[in-house]
Short mmCIF file of C-alpha atoms in Angstrom, two decimals:
data_model
loop_
_atom_site.label_atom_id
_atom_site.label_comp_id
_atom_site.label_asym_id
_atom_site.label_seq_id
_atom_site.Cartn_x
_atom_site.Cartn_y
_atom_site.Cartn_z
CA UNK X 1 -20.96 -7.88 0.57
CA UNK X 2 -17.17 -7.25 0.03
CA UNK X 3 -14.88 -6.22 2.04
CA UNK X 4 -13.70 -3.35 2.33
CA UNK X 5 -9.56 -2.73 2.89
CA UNK X 6 -7.90 -0.51 3.73
CA UNK X 7 -3.75 0.09 3.57
CA UNK X 8 -1.89 3.59 5.60
CA UNK X 9 1.37 4.23 5.07
CA UNK X 10 3.23 7.66 5.64
CA UNK X 11 3.11 8.50 2.47
CA UNK X 12 0.48 7.04 0.81
CA UNK X 13 3.34 7.61 -2.34
CA UNK X 14 4.33 3.44 -2.70
CA UNK X 15 3.72 0.68 -0.37
CA UNK X 16 -0.35 1.52 1.07
CA UNK X 17 -0.13 2.21 -3.45
CA UNK X 18 0.56 -0.66 -4.57
CA UNK X 19 -1.13 -2.73 -1.57
CA UNK X 20 -4.12 -0.75 -3.11
CA UNK X 21 -3.44 -1.84 -6.77
CA UNK X 22 -3.09 -6.13 -5.71
CA UNK X 23 -5.57 -5.51 -4.26
CA UNK X 24 -7.87 -3.69 -6.92
CA UNK X 25 -6.31 -6.20 -9.33
CA UNK X 26 -6.11 -9.76 -7.59
CA UNK X 27 -9.34 -9.43 -4.99
CA UNK X 28 -12.54 -8.42 -6.50
CA UNK X 29 -13.58 -9.93 -3.25
CA UNK X 30 -11.84 -6.81 -1.46
CA UNK X 31 -13.32 -3.64 -1.58
CA UNK X 32 -9.11 -1.61 -1.20
CA UNK X 33 -8.23 1.82 -0.42
CA UNK X 34 -4.86 3.65 0.89
CA UNK X 35 -4.23 7.10 2.68
CA UNK X 36 -0.98 8.15 4.68
CA UNK X 37 -0.95 10.20 7.93
CA UNK X 38 1.47 12.95 6.13
CA UNK X 39 0.23 12.01 2.35
CA UNK X 40 2.76 13.30 -0.89
CA UNK X 41 2.02 12.38 -4.69
CA UNK X 42 2.45 9.20 -6.30
CA UNK X 43 6.45 7.65 -6.05
CA UNK X 44 6.05 6.94 -10.26
CA UNK X 45 9.14 4.68 -9.18
CA UNK X 46 6.55 2.57 -7.47
CA UNK X 47 3.67 3.36 -10.75
CA UNK X 48 6.24 1.56 -13.33
CA UNK X 49 6.95 -1.27 -11.07
CA UNK X 50 3.49 -2.37 -10.83
CA UNK X 51 3.18 -1.85 -14.69
CA UNK X 52 5.61 -3.95 -15.18
CA UNK X 53 3.49 -6.89 -13.03
CA UNK X 54 0.78 -5.17 -15.30
CA UNK X 55 -1.11 -3.19 -12.67
CA UNK X 56 -1.75 -0.12 -13.54
CA UNK X 57 -1.89 2.69 -10.62
CA UNK X 58 -1.86 6.03 -12.24
CA UNK X 59 -4.82 7.58 -11.71
CA UNK X 60 -4.27 6.78 -8.37
CA UNK X 61 -3.79 9.48 -6.03
CA UNK X 62 -2.36 9.70 -2.28
CA UNK X 63 -5.09 10.89 0.40
CA UNK X 64 -4.95 11.56 3.85
CA UNK X 65 -6.05 9.38 5.95
CA UNK X 66 -8.80 12.29 6.72
CA UNK X 67 -10.10 12.30 3.62
CA UNK X 68 -11.26 8.51 4.49
CA UNK X 69 -13.20 8.92 7.58
CA UNK X 70 -16.46 7.79 5.71
CA UNK X 71 -15.52 4.57 4.91
CA UNK X 72 -15.64 1.26 7.69
CA UNK X 73 -12.94 -0.41 6.79
CA UNK X 74 -13.19 -4.49 7.77
CA UNK X 75 -9.22 -5.03 7.69
CA UNK X 76 -7.17 -2.23 8.83
CA UNK X 77 -3.35 -2.93 7.80
CA UNK X 78 -0.62 0.37 8.36
CA UNK X 79 2.63 -1.43 6.16
CA UNK X 80 4.81 1.13 7.63
CA UNK X 81 5.84 1.46 11.55
CA UNK X 82 4.99 5.11 11.02
CA UNK X 83 1.62 4.89 10.06
CA UNK X 84 1.05 1.73 12.77
CA UNK X 85 2.44 4.30 15.13
CA UNK X 86 0.10 6.94 14.25
CA UNK X 87 -2.96 4.99 13.11
CA UNK X 88 -6.15 6.75 14.90
CA UNK X 89 -8.98 4.21 16.29
CA UNK X 90 -11.48 2.77 13.44
CA UNK X 91 -14.58 1.85 15.05
CA UNK X 92 -16.34 -1.16 13.70
CA UNK X 93 -12.99 -2.66 12.33
CA UNK X 94 -12.87 -6.29 12.78
CA UNK X 95 -9.03 -6.45 12.44
CA UNK X 96 -6.08 -4.16 12.42
CA UNK X 97 -2.59 -5.48 10.90
CA UNK X 98 1.06 -4.74 10.31
CA UNK X 99 3.44 -5.32 8.47
CA UNK X 100 5.94 -3.68 7.90
CA UNK X 101 7.58 -4.00 4.51
CA UNK X 102 10.37 -1.69 3.78
CA UNK X 103 10.76 1.50 1.95
CA UNK X 104 11.76 1.45 -1.48
CA UNK X 105 12.55 5.07 -1.68
CA UNK X 106 14.69 5.52 1.34
CA UNK X 107 16.44 2.16 0.25
CA UNK X 108 17.09 3.36 -3.34
CA UNK X 109 18.61 6.76 -2.31
CA UNK X 110 21.63 5.03 -1.84
CA UNK X 111 21.60 2.90 -5.05
CA UNK X 112 23.87 3.11 -7.21
CA UNK X 113 22.32 3.34 -10.79
CA UNK X 114 19.29 3.02 -11.87
CA UNK X 115 18.71 -0.60 -11.73
CA UNK X 116 19.65 -1.09 -8.81
CA UNK X 117 16.96 1.72 -7.57
CA UNK X 118 14.04 -0.07 -9.37
CA UNK X 119 15.36 -3.92 -8.27
CA UNK X 120 14.24 -2.36 -4.18
CA UNK X 121 10.68 -1.85 -5.54
CA UNK X 122 10.31 -4.78 -7.51
CA UNK X 123 11.24 -7.25 -4.03
CA UNK X 124 8.53 -4.44 -1.50
CA UNK X 125 5.92 -5.62 -4.66
CA UNK X 126 5.95 -8.84 -4.90
CA UNK X 127 6.39 -8.45 -1.35
CA UNK X 128 2.86 -6.68 -0.19
CA UNK X 129 1.15 -9.41 -3.81
CA UNK X 130 2.21 -11.86 -1.28
CA UNK X 131 0.61 -9.97 1.32
CA UNK X 132 -2.49 -9.42 -1.45
CA UNK X 133 -3.05 -12.74 -2.25
CA UNK X 134 -3.58 -13.97 1.59
CA UNK X 135 -6.51 -12.14 2.27
CA UNK X 136 -8.76 -13.88 3.63
CA UNK X 137 -12.22 -14.19 1.18
CA UNK X 138 -14.27 -11.26 1.39
#
């Protein structure tokens, strides 16, 4: 039986969505979910850079953590400091882990060009891929 991972972020618009997409693509031995403490909307730049890597997350959508109360994750990974601070207790969770990644939308806000903005997304995308690849066998 596959293990279940839940990625939490504040907006569930970028980092946690990328982690969910990477997990679904690279780790079929894990069931992947993502949610946010204050969900927004899926970030188009996250969709774009994931597509460049061959991963389609366009059909994913931002969800509030309460929408996933019915799942029983083996691992909960917070990918931003705010989500770590607001993370609720998940009964039965085997492991909780925090891996803080830079916030691409925040970094892109001061970029002087679209290419510079996307470079932030690509770097974080690749860092998240490394996290997913490091998951133990599900």
